[in-house]
Amino acid sequence: MNVNEYIESVLATVKKRNPGEAEFYQAVSEVLDTLRPVLEAHPEYQKAGLIERLVEPEKIIKFRVPWVDDSGKVQVNRGYRIQFNNAIGPYKGGLRFRDNVTESVIKFLGFEQIFKNSLTGLPIGGGKGGSDFDPKGKSDAEVMRFCQSFMTELFKYIGADTDVPAGDIGVGAREIGFLYGQYKRLTDLYEGVLTGKGLTYGGSLARKEATGFGLCYFTEEMLKANGKSFKGRTVVISGSGNVAIYAAVKATALGGKVVAMSDSNGFVYDPDGIDIELVKQIKEVGRGRISEYVKTKPNACYGDKCSDIWGVKCDIALPCATQNEINGESAKKLVENGCFCVSEGANMPSTPDAIEVYQSSGILFGPAKAANAGGVATSALEMSQNSMRYSWTFDEVDGKLHDIMVNIFKNVESAAAKYGMPGNYAAGANIAGFLKVADAMMAQGIV
Ligand code: NDP
Ligand code: 2IT
């Protein structure tokens, strides 16, 4: 079987074995498509059935999460933890709480996490989990009861040296606190089993900022390599959660002007530049809606369709909300309006059609696996600090994060060039992330 036939046969098996799981299939085919030259150069991978093993999660844990709401009614959600690959370290990856979470979504996220975690250069394997529970609109007491029920099952499968979950959409400091409290109660262990913890109980300085800051460090490096920078550039950032807010902070600090942000209901455009403190107040403190922004900003306007944010004229777009939020049509709008760089804070925010538009129009494209790896990298730094029973200062962690992101860019850039696709950072990220995992899997035998 030649390499093309090999890839086609693996994809056919993925489709058959995971019926209807569109997001998972999308993530796998995007990666395999870019690995052709690597598989040509390394026939031993095919012989060892490496790709067949890589696309099959090592373990899928799926469970009922019953809890009682404030009115006394019993609610039932579904919990997941997918331990995808631990060739290079304990499973590591976030938990997502959102009503649209399915096994396919967790699988795509877990699969991408393998390569992202490898790119960080730190010893962490790939995993992801979550639930179709949405904390939005729930009371703190309801969120706590849900988190306690979720952890009552999950704790059996995780541990500081086994599998270390963290946050993602819908899981922030509040949820991590409740989850950690219940883990400790069930196990009597005070260990670094979760990252993104509060600063008083083992959290790392700069973890909250890390994904957004890291995204901008990576993007600045990519811009620099192409003779550009954030300075004086107009920036559009989708989302207004953890990643989006700190991307906005850093993009502004690097000289960019952020003019639009969004949530799942709509977007705001502020020609004077987004007031990030106000966004923090609305979203982090008030858990409110981005539409509230225009109440205090008369020059700003609100649009009630979140995808219309891609029609706002900008130089640099940083999608930081969710998967498939930029389709081919939105990508075309970005290009028509002069956008020259798209760098992904969210996981898989661009559809395959959108990526084709970027590539055919020569846009600088920073793929999620590389561009948003700063969050999990800093989670790994939190694990190190927990193991040492020590804490680094903000500047120490931020400095390490910066170096990690610069290194990721360099590795991605050189892998793309080495395998004949210079400037194709999506291919470079997949290849550089894959090679370390592949090498470890080869060394460890057929497991
Ligand atoms: P948050 O829950 O803090 O924020 C999510 C934001 O995205 C909110 O503004 C939310 O709006 C918006 N959003 C969610 N779903 C949709 C949707 N279907 N359409 C439009 N907007 C939507 O999550 P994070 O900021 O942590 O995560 C954002 C993205 O970054 C995700 O793709 C995540 O996987 C990725 N990521 C996160 C990392 C982290 O460290 N947290 C690390 C690496 C990647 P609303 O307020 O209406 O819900
Ligand atoms: O997608 C991601 O990399 C995250 N949600 C962060 C995972 C982590 O373990 O910090």
Short mmCIF file of C-alpha atoms and ligand atoms in Angstrom, two decimals:
data_model
loop_
_atom_site.label_atom_id
_atom_site.label_comp_id
_atom_site.label_asym_id
_atom_site.label_seq_id
_atom_site.Cartn_x
_atom_site.Cartn_y
_atom_site.Cartn_z
CA MET A 1 0.00 0.00 0.00
CA ASN A 2 1.46 3.39 -0.92
CA VAL A 3 1.23 6.35 1.47
CA ASN A 4 -1.88 7.82 -0.17
CA GLU A 5 -3.67 4.48 0.05
CA TYR A 6 -2.52 4.08 3.63
CA ILE A 7 -3.94 7.47 4.63
CA GLU A 8 -7.20 6.80 2.78
CA SER A 9 -7.59 3.45 4.52
CA VAL A 10 -7.01 4.97 7.97
CA LEU A 11 -9.52 7.73 7.23
CA ALA A 12 -12.06 5.16 6.07
CA THR A 13 -11.64 3.26 9.34
CA VAL A 14 -12.01 6.45 11.38
CA LYS A 15 -15.24 7.24 9.55
CA LYS A 16 -16.62 3.74 10.01
CA ARG A 17 -15.65 3.42 13.64
CA ASN A 18 -16.89 6.88 14.66
CA PRO A 19 -20.13 7.28 12.71
CA GLY A 20 -21.49 10.82 12.51
CA GLU A 21 -18.54 12.31 14.36
CA ALA A 22 -17.92 15.18 11.96
CA GLU A 23 -15.61 17.29 14.15
CA PHE A 24 -13.37 14.35 14.93
CA TYR A 25 -13.14 13.33 11.30
CA GLN A 26 -12.37 16.94 10.30
CA ALA A 27 -9.49 17.15 12.80
CA VAL A 28 -8.01 13.78 11.79
CA SER A 29 -8.20 14.38 8.06
CA GLU A 30 -6.60 17.82 8.42
CA VAL A 31 -3.61 16.28 10.22
CA LEU A 32 -3.20 13.19 8.03
CA ASP A 33 -3.36 15.28 4.90
CA THR A 34 -0.21 17.15 5.95
CA LEU A 35 1.72 14.05 7.07
CA ARG A 36 2.16 12.56 3.58
CA PRO A 37 5.80 13.67 3.10
CA VAL A 38 6.68 12.45 6.61
CA LEU A 39 5.19 9.03 5.97
CA GLU A 40 7.03 8.86 2.64
CA ALA A 41 10.29 9.59 4.44
CA HIS A 42 9.58 7.14 7.28
CA PRO A 43 8.11 3.88 5.94
CA GLU A 44 8.74 2.32 9.36
CA TYR A 45 5.74 4.24 10.76
CA GLN A 46 3.36 2.53 8.36
CA LYS A 47 4.92 -0.84 9.12
CA ALA A 48 4.37 -0.28 12.83
CA GLY A 49 0.70 0.64 12.31
CA LEU A 50 1.49 3.93 13.94
CA ILE A 51 -1.22 6.03 12.32
CA GLU A 52 -3.94 3.45 13.04
CA ARG A 53 -2.89 3.55 16.69
CA LEU A 54 -2.62 7.34 16.81
CA VAL A 55 -6.22 7.92 15.67
CA GLU A 56 -7.71 5.49 18.21
CA PRO A 57 -8.06 6.94 21.74
CA GLU A 58 -6.29 4.86 24.37
CA LYS A 59 -9.30 5.12 26.66
CA ILE A 60 -12.78 6.67 26.44
CA ILE A 61 -14.51 7.27 29.75
CA LYS A 62 -18.17 8.22 29.53
CA PHE A 63 -20.46 8.62 32.53
CA ARG A 64 -23.75 9.86 33.94
CA VAL A 65 -23.63 13.08 35.94
CA PRO A 66 -26.79 13.44 38.07
CA TRP A 67 -27.34 16.59 40.14
CA VAL A 68 -30.19 18.50 41.75
CA ASP A 69 -31.01 22.04 40.58
CA ASP A 70 -32.10 24.92 42.82
CA SER A 71 -35.78 24.09 42.35
CA GLY A 72 -35.19 20.54 43.59
CA LYS A 73 -35.48 18.95 40.15
CA VAL A 74 -33.10 16.13 39.22
CA GLN A 75 -30.94 16.90 36.19
CA VAL A 76 -28.84 14.44 34.23
CA ASN A 77 -25.85 15.33 32.09
CA ARG A 78 -23.22 13.26 30.37
CA GLY A 79 -19.55 13.42 31.34
CA TYR A 80 -16.53 12.46 29.24
CA ARG A 81 -12.80 12.03 29.61
CA ILE A 82 -10.91 10.84 26.59
CA GLN A 83 -7.34 9.77 27.31
CA PHE A 84 -6.00 9.94 23.80
CA ASN A 85 -2.27 9.37 23.89
CA ASN A 86 0.31 9.20 26.67
CA ALA A 87 3.43 8.42 24.66
CA ILE A 88 5.28 11.53 25.84
CA GLY A 89 3.73 12.21 29.25
CA PRO A 90 0.60 11.95 31.41
CA TYR A 91 -2.65 12.81 29.62
CA LYS A 92 -3.17 16.57 29.72
CA GLY A 93 -5.95 18.75 28.43
CA GLY A 94 -8.94 20.79 29.44
CA LEU A 95 -12.54 20.11 30.38
CA ARG A 96 -15.28 21.83 28.38
CA PHE A 97 -18.74 22.45 29.86
CA ARG A 98 -21.11 23.54 27.11
CA ASP A 99 -24.47 22.32 25.83
CA ASN A 100 -23.06 21.38 22.41
CA VAL A 101 -20.42 19.00 23.83
CA THR A 102 -20.55 15.53 22.26
CA GLU A 103 -18.15 12.62 22.05
CA SER A 104 -17.07 13.91 18.63
CA VAL A 105 -16.17 17.33 20.05
CA ILE A 106 -14.15 15.84 22.91
CA LYS A 107 -12.41 13.45 20.49
CA PHE A 108 -11.40 16.23 18.10
CA LEU A 109 -10.08 18.29 20.99
CA GLY A 110 -8.22 15.33 22.51
CA PHE A 111 -6.69 14.39 19.17
CA GLU A 112 -5.42 17.93 18.51
CA GLN A 113 -4.13 18.14 22.06
CA ILE A 114 -1.60 15.35 21.33
CA PHE A 115 0.24 17.46 18.76
CA LYS A 116 -0.18 20.75 20.60
CA ASN A 117 1.24 19.33 23.80
CA SER A 118 4.14 17.82 21.90
CA LEU A 119 4.91 21.23 20.33
CA THR A 120 5.30 22.81 23.78
CA GLY A 121 8.47 20.73 24.24
CA LEU A 122 7.20 19.68 27.68
CA PRO A 123 6.40 16.09 28.75
CA ILE A 124 2.61 16.00 28.42
CA GLY A 125 0.36 13.57 26.55
CA GLY A 126 -3.02 14.38 25.01
CA GLY A 127 -6.47 14.18 26.57
CA LYS A 128 -9.70 16.13 26.85
CA GLY A 129 -12.97 15.92 28.72
CA GLY A 130 -16.15 17.73 29.49
CA SER A 131 -19.89 17.62 29.67
CA ASP A 132 -22.99 18.87 27.89
CA PHE A 133 -23.71 20.86 31.08
CA ASP A 134 -23.64 24.63 30.50
CA PRO A 135 -22.76 26.77 33.54
CA LYS A 136 -24.30 29.82 31.85
CA GLY A 137 -27.40 30.91 33.71
CA LYS A 138 -26.81 28.46 36.61
CA SER A 139 -26.31 29.60 40.21
CA ASP A 140 -22.97 29.10 41.96
CA ALA A 141 -24.62 26.40 44.10
CA GLU A 142 -25.84 24.53 41.01
CA VAL A 143 -22.40 24.73 39.39
CA MET A 144 -20.86 23.39 42.61
CA ARG A 145 -23.27 20.45 42.85
CA PHE A 146 -22.65 19.61 39.21
CA CYS A 147 -18.85 19.80 39.61
CA GLN A 148 -18.97 17.61 42.72
CA SER A 149 -21.05 14.98 40.94
CA PHE A 150 -18.79 15.12 37.86
CA MET A 151 -15.64 14.65 39.96
CA THR A 152 -17.22 11.82 41.98
CA GLU A 153 -16.87 9.66 38.88
CA LEU A 154 -13.87 11.31 37.21
CA PHE A 155 -11.51 11.06 40.21
CA LYS A 156 -11.04 7.32 39.61
CA TYR A 157 -9.25 7.96 36.35
CA ILE A 158 -7.06 11.01 36.99
CA GLY A 159 -4.02 11.91 39.10
CA ALA A 160 -0.95 14.15 39.04
CA ASP A 161 1.05 11.46 37.18
CA THR A 162 -1.83 9.93 35.23
CA ASP A 163 -4.11 12.54 33.75
CA VAL A 164 -4.29 16.23 34.60
CA PRO A 165 -7.41 18.12 33.45
CA ALA A 166 -7.75 21.92 33.28
CA GLY A 167 -10.20 24.52 31.95
CA ASP A 168 -11.66 25.16 28.52
CA ILE A 169 -14.96 26.71 27.41
CA GLY A 170 -17.26 27.03 30.46
CA VAL A 171 -14.58 25.88 32.90
CA GLY A 172 -12.70 28.66 34.64
CA ALA A 173 -11.38 29.36 38.12
CA ARG A 174 -14.76 28.79 39.81
CA GLU A 175 -15.31 25.34 38.29
CA ILE A 176 -11.68 24.26 38.83
CA GLY A 177 -12.02 25.24 42.51
CA PHE A 178 -15.14 23.10 43.01
CA LEU A 179 -13.61 20.18 41.11
CA TYR A 180 -10.38 20.37 43.12
CA GLY A 181 -12.22 20.53 46.45
CA GLN A 182 -14.14 17.36 45.63
CA TYR A 183 -11.03 15.51 44.35
CA LYS A 184 -9.21 16.29 47.58
CA ARG A 185 -12.16 15.12 49.65
CA LEU A 186 -12.43 11.83 47.75
CA THR A 187 -8.73 10.97 47.68
CA ASP A 188 -7.10 12.76 50.63
CA LEU A 189 -4.43 13.88 48.19
CA TYR A 190 -3.20 17.43 47.90
CA GLU A 191 -1.59 17.10 44.48
CA GLY A 192 -1.37 18.88 41.15
CA VAL A 193 -4.21 16.90 39.61
CA LEU A 194 -5.79 19.93 37.96
CA THR A 195 -4.24 23.06 36.50
CA GLY A 196 -5.68 26.55 36.35
CA LYS A 197 -6.11 26.40 40.12
CA GLY A 198 -6.51 29.53 42.26
CA LEU A 199 -3.30 31.19 43.39
CA THR A 200 -3.93 30.35 47.07
CA TYR A 201 -4.05 26.58 46.49
CA GLY A 202 -1.37 25.69 43.97
CA GLY A 203 -2.24 27.69 40.88
CA SER A 204 0.47 29.27 38.77
CA LEU A 205 0.85 32.98 38.21
CA ALA A 206 0.22 33.85 34.56
CA ARG A 207 -1.87 30.72 33.82
CA LYS A 208 -5.02 32.84 33.49
CA GLU A 209 -3.29 35.10 30.96
CA ALA A 210 -1.25 32.35 29.27
CA THR A 211 -3.35 31.28 26.27
CA GLY A 212 -4.10 34.82 25.12
CA PHE A 213 -0.59 36.11 25.84
CA GLY A 214 0.97 33.05 24.20
CA LEU A 215 -1.22 33.52 21.13
CA CYS A 216 0.12 37.06 20.73
CA TYR A 217 3.74 36.01 21.35
CA PHE A 218 3.41 33.34 18.65
CA THR A 219 1.65 35.73 16.28
CA GLU A 220 4.23 38.49 16.84
CA GLU A 221 6.99 36.00 15.99
CA MET A 222 5.16 34.88 12.85
CA LEU A 223 4.60 38.50 11.82
CA LYS A 224 8.24 39.33 12.51
CA ALA A 225 9.45 36.47 10.30
CA ASN A 226 7.39 38.04 7.52
CA GLY A 227 8.54 41.63 8.06
CA LYS A 228 5.47 42.75 10.00
CA SER A 229 4.26 43.35 13.59
CA PHE A 230 1.18 44.20 15.66
CA LYS A 231 2.24 47.85 15.84
CA GLY A 232 -0.39 50.19 14.44
CA ARG A 233 -2.51 47.28 13.19
CA THR A 234 -6.26 46.88 13.56
CA VAL A 235 -7.21 43.65 15.31
CA VAL A 236 -10.51 41.76 15.54
CA ILE A 237 -10.90 39.14 18.27
CA SER A 238 -13.90 36.82 18.49
CA GLY A 239 -15.13 35.64 21.88
CA SER A 240 -14.83 37.51 25.14
CA GLY A 241 -13.84 34.69 27.46
CA ASN A 242 -10.52 33.74 29.01
CA VAL A 243 -8.53 33.44 25.77
CA ALA A 244 -10.06 36.45 24.00
CA ILE A 245 -9.67 38.85 26.93
CA TYR A 246 -5.95 38.20 27.47
CA ALA A 247 -5.30 38.14 23.73
CA ALA A 248 -6.85 41.61 23.64
CA VAL A 249 -4.67 42.76 26.55
CA LYS A 250 -1.44 41.57 24.90
CA ALA A 251 -2.33 42.61 21.33
CA THR A 252 -2.93 46.11 22.69
CA ALA A 253 0.34 46.05 24.67
CA LEU A 254 2.18 45.09 21.48
CA GLY A 255 0.79 48.16 19.71
CA GLY A 256 -2.33 46.77 18.03
CA LYS A 257 -5.77 48.34 18.21
CA VAL A 258 -8.54 45.86 19.03
CA VAL A 259 -11.80 47.15 17.52
CA ALA A 260 -14.23 44.23 17.90
CA MET A 261 -15.05 41.35 20.27
CA SER A 262 -18.02 38.99 20.55
CA ASP A 263 -19.90 36.31 22.45
CA SER A 264 -22.30 33.62 21.27
CA ASN A 265 -25.11 36.19 20.93
CA GLY A 266 -23.40 38.97 18.99
CA PHE A 267 -20.43 41.30 18.60
CA VAL A 268 -19.43 44.85 19.51
CA TYR A 269 -17.47 47.22 17.31
CA ASP A 270 -15.74 50.17 18.94
CA PRO A 271 -13.89 52.52 16.55
CA ASP A 272 -12.07 54.05 19.54
CA GLY A 273 -10.55 50.67 20.44
CA ILE A 274 -12.14 48.12 22.79
CA ASP A 275 -12.04 49.09 26.47
CA ILE A 276 -10.71 45.81 27.84
CA GLU A 277 -11.29 46.70 31.47
CA LEU A 278 -14.95 47.17 30.64
CA VAL A 279 -15.09 43.78 28.88
CA LYS A 280 -13.48 42.15 31.93
CA GLN A 281 -16.04 43.83 34.17
CA ILE A 282 -18.95 42.61 32.02
CA LYS A 283 -17.73 39.06 31.31
CA GLU A 284 -15.34 38.03 34.11
CA VAL A 285 -16.97 39.79 37.04
CA GLY A 286 -20.60 40.08 35.95
CA ARG A 287 -20.85 36.89 33.82
CA GLY A 288 -22.96 39.11 31.54
CA ARG A 289 -23.42 39.62 27.80
CA ILE A 290 -21.11 41.54 25.45
CA SER A 291 -24.14 43.59 24.32
CA GLU A 292 -23.90 45.45 27.66
CA TYR A 293 -20.72 47.13 26.34
CA VAL A 294 -22.63 49.66 24.23
CA LYS A 295 -24.58 50.93 27.28
CA THR A 296 -21.48 52.79 28.48
CA LYS A 297 -19.80 53.38 25.11
CA PRO A 298 -21.89 55.67 22.88
CA ASN A 299 -19.47 55.38 19.92
CA ALA A 300 -19.64 51.58 19.89
CA CYS A 301 -22.30 49.53 18.14
CA TYR A 302 -23.69 46.02 18.62
CA GLY A 303 -24.58 43.46 15.98
CA ASP A 304 -26.77 40.54 17.00
CA LYS A 305 -25.10 37.86 14.83
CA CYS A 306 -21.73 36.77 16.17
CA SER A 307 -20.33 35.60 12.82
CA ASP A 308 -20.79 39.12 11.39
CA ILE A 309 -17.67 40.06 13.34
CA TRP A 310 -15.66 38.71 10.36
CA GLY A 311 -17.10 41.52 8.25
CA VAL A 312 -15.33 44.13 10.40
CA LYS A 313 -12.32 45.55 8.53
CA CYS A 314 -9.05 44.49 10.16
CA ASP A 315 -5.41 43.66 9.49
CA ILE A 316 -5.17 40.79 11.97
CA ALA A 317 -7.95 38.39 13.04
CA LEU A 318 -7.67 36.30 16.19
CA PRO A 319 -10.56 33.81 16.43
CA CYS A 320 -10.82 32.98 20.16
CA ALA A 321 -14.34 31.57 20.60
CA THR A 322 -15.05 28.09 19.25
CA GLN A 323 -14.70 25.47 16.48
CA ASN A 324 -15.71 26.23 12.90
CA GLU A 325 -16.53 29.85 13.67
CA ILE A 326 -14.90 31.04 10.40
CA ASN A 327 -16.27 29.40 7.26
CA GLY A 328 -15.18 29.95 3.66
CA GLU A 329 -17.51 32.89 3.24
CA SER A 330 -16.26 34.68 6.37
CA ALA A 331 -12.67 33.98 5.34
CA LYS A 332 -13.35 35.62 1.96
CA LYS A 333 -14.78 38.68 3.71
CA LEU A 334 -11.63 38.95 5.81
CA VAL A 335 -9.42 38.78 2.71
CA GLU A 336 -11.55 41.30 0.79
CA ASN A 337 -11.22 43.73 3.68
CA GLY A 338 -7.41 43.52 3.63
CA CYS A 339 -6.79 41.14 6.55
CA PHE A 340 -3.31 39.64 6.13
CA CYS A 341 -3.04 37.42 9.21
CA VAL A 342 -5.32 34.92 10.96
CA SER A 343 -3.97 33.33 14.12
CA GLU A 344 -6.08 30.88 16.11
CA GLY A 345 -6.70 31.20 19.84
CA ALA A 346 -9.67 28.82 19.72
CA ASN A 347 -9.35 25.15 18.75
CA MET A 348 -10.17 24.44 15.09
CA PRO A 349 -11.98 27.77 14.58
CA SER A 350 -11.46 27.68 10.80
CA THR A 351 -13.36 25.26 8.56
CA PRO A 352 -11.37 23.45 5.84
CA ASP A 353 -12.90 25.88 3.31
CA ALA A 354 -11.65 28.85 5.32
CA ILE A 355 -8.13 27.40 5.47
CA GLU A 356 -8.20 26.97 1.70
CA VAL A 357 -9.09 30.65 1.33
CA TYR A 358 -6.19 31.67 3.60
CA GLN A 359 -3.78 29.51 1.69
CA SER A 360 -4.88 30.56 -1.78
CA SER A 361 -4.71 34.24 -0.85
CA GLY A 362 -1.36 34.06 0.91
CA ILE A 363 -2.64 35.09 4.35
CA LEU A 364 -0.27 34.36 7.25
CA PHE A 365 -2.01 31.56 9.11
CA GLY A 366 -1.12 30.59 12.69
CA PRO A 367 -2.81 27.22 13.34
CA ALA A 368 -4.42 26.55 16.74
CA LYS A 369 -2.17 23.65 17.73
CA ALA A 370 0.81 25.99 17.69
CA ALA A 371 -0.73 29.41 18.30
CA ASN A 372 -2.81 28.53 21.38
CA ALA A 373 -0.33 26.12 22.97
CA GLY A 374 0.67 28.71 25.57
CA GLY A 375 -2.22 27.75 27.84
CA VAL A 376 -1.33 24.10 28.16
CA ALA A 377 2.39 24.93 28.24
CA THR A 378 1.79 27.08 31.29
CA SER A 379 -0.35 24.32 32.75
CA ALA A 380 2.72 22.09 32.47
CA LEU A 381 4.70 24.81 34.26
CA GLU A 382 2.03 24.73 36.97
CA MET A 383 2.56 20.96 37.26
CA SER A 384 6.30 21.51 37.64
CA GLN A 385 5.78 24.07 40.38
CA ASN A 386 3.34 21.75 42.18
CA SER A 387 5.85 18.89 42.05
CA MET A 388 8.58 21.14 43.43
CA ARG A 389 6.21 22.62 46.04
CA TYR A 390 7.40 25.98 44.83
CA SER A 391 6.06 29.03 42.94
CA TRP A 392 7.72 31.12 40.31
CA THR A 393 6.99 34.86 39.96
CA PHE A 394 4.71 36.21 37.26
CA ASP A 395 7.69 37.43 35.24
CA GLU A 396 9.46 34.07 35.50
CA VAL A 397 6.43 32.18 34.19
CA ASP A 398 5.65 34.81 31.54
CA GLY A 399 9.31 34.74 30.41
CA LYS A 400 9.24 30.95 30.06
CA LEU A 401 5.93 31.18 28.18
CA HIS A 402 7.42 33.73 25.79
CA ASP A 403 10.45 31.52 25.10
CA ILE A 404 8.22 28.48 24.56
CA MET A 405 6.07 30.32 22.01
CA VAL A 406 9.10 31.66 20.12
CA ASN A 407 10.52 28.13 20.00
CA ILE A 408 7.23 26.69 18.80
CA PHE A 409 7.21 29.17 15.93
CA LYS A 410 10.80 28.31 14.98
CA ASN A 411 10.14 24.57 15.06
CA VAL A 412 6.95 24.93 13.05
CA GLU A 413 8.64 27.15 10.49
CA SER A 414 11.58 24.81 10.01
CA ALA A 415 9.47 21.62 9.87
CA ALA A 416 7.33 23.20 7.12
CA ALA A 417 10.44 24.16 5.16
CA LYS A 418 12.16 20.80 5.69
CA TYR A 419 9.19 18.87 4.32
CA GLY A 420 8.82 21.07 1.24
CA MET A 421 6.01 23.39 2.37
CA PRO A 422 7.74 26.63 3.42
CA GLY A 423 5.37 29.14 5.02
CA ASN A 424 2.68 26.50 5.54
CA TYR A 425 2.61 26.72 9.33
CA ALA A 426 -0.43 24.44 9.60
CA ALA A 427 1.57 21.62 8.00
CA GLY A 428 4.66 22.59 10.02
CA ALA A 429 2.74 22.39 13.31
CA ASN A 430 1.26 18.98 12.50
CA ILE A 431 4.60 17.59 11.39
CA ALA A 432 6.71 18.98 14.24
CA GLY A 433 4.10 17.89 16.81
CA PHE A 434 3.77 14.45 15.24
CA LEU A 435 7.48 13.60 14.98
CA LYS A 436 8.19 13.64 18.73
CA VAL A 437 5.11 11.54 19.51
CA ALA A 438 5.91 9.12 16.67
CA ASP A 439 9.46 8.67 17.90
CA ALA A 440 8.25 7.94 21.45
CA MET A 441 5.62 5.51 20.20
CA MET A 442 8.19 3.66 18.08
CA ALA A 443 10.51 3.35 21.07
CA GLN A 444 7.77 1.98 23.33
CA GLY A 445 6.67 -0.92 21.11
CA ILE A 446 3.19 -1.92 19.99
CA VAL A 447 1.08 -0.57 22.87
P1 NDP B 1 -14.55 30.77 27.80
O1 NDP B 1 -15.69 29.94 28.24
O2 NDP B 1 -13.81 31.59 28.78
O3 NDP B 1 -15.03 31.77 26.65
C1 NDP B 1 -15.61 31.29 25.49
C2 NDP B 1 -16.03 32.47 24.65
O4 NDP B 1 -16.43 32.02 23.36
C3 NDP B 1 -17.22 33.21 25.22
O5 NDP B 1 -17.14 34.57 24.87
C4 NDP B 1 -18.38 32.51 24.52
O6 NDP B 1 -19.56 33.31 24.46
C5 NDP B 1 -17.80 32.33 23.13
N1 NDP B 1 -18.45 31.21 22.46
C6 NDP B 1 -18.57 29.94 22.92
N2 NDP B 1 -19.25 29.19 22.05
C7 NDP B 1 -19.55 30.00 21.02
C8 NDP B 1 -20.24 29.82 19.81
N3 NDP B 1 -20.79 28.63 19.49
N4 NDP B 1 -20.33 30.87 18.96
C9 NDP B 1 -19.80 32.07 19.29
N5 NDP B 1 -19.14 32.31 20.44
C10 NDP B 1 -19.03 31.29 21.27
O7 NDP B 1 -13.57 29.79 27.03
P2 NDP B 1 -12.03 30.00 26.64
O8 NDP B 1 -11.77 31.43 26.37
O9 NDP B 1 -11.24 29.26 27.62
O10 NDP B 1 -11.97 29.17 25.27
C11 NDP B 1 -12.13 29.77 24.00
C12 NDP B 1 -11.50 28.89 22.93
O11 NDP B 1 -10.09 28.77 23.20
C13 NDP B 1 -12.02 27.46 22.86
O12 NDP B 1 -11.98 27.03 21.52
C14 NDP B 1 -11.00 26.67 23.67
O13 NDP B 1 -10.97 25.32 23.31
C15 NDP B 1 -9.73 27.39 23.27
N6 NDP B 1 -8.58 27.25 24.17
C16 NDP B 1 -8.67 27.55 25.50
C17 NDP B 1 -7.57 27.46 26.31
C18 NDP B 1 -7.59 27.86 27.74
O14 NDP B 1 -6.53 27.85 28.38
N7 NDP B 1 -8.70 28.24 28.31
C19 NDP B 1 -6.28 26.97 25.80
C20 NDP B 1 -6.27 26.74 24.37
C21 NDP B 1 -7.39 26.87 23.62
P3 NDP B 1 -20.70 33.18 25.60
O15 NDP B 1 -20.27 34.13 26.68
O16 NDP B 1 -21.92 33.61 24.88
O17 NDP B 1 -20.74 31.77 26.05
O1 2IT B 2 -7.16 23.54 24.52
C1 2IT B 2 -6.32 23.67 25.44
O2 2IT B 2 -5.10 23.57 25.22
C2 2IT B 2 -6.79 23.96 26.79
N1 2IT B 2 -7.99 24.10 26.98
C3 2IT B 2 -5.82 24.05 27.92
C4 2IT B 2 -5.49 22.67 28.44
C5 2IT B 2 -4.65 22.64 29.69
O3 2IT B 2 -4.44 21.52 30.16
O4 2IT B 2 -4.21 23.68 30.19
#
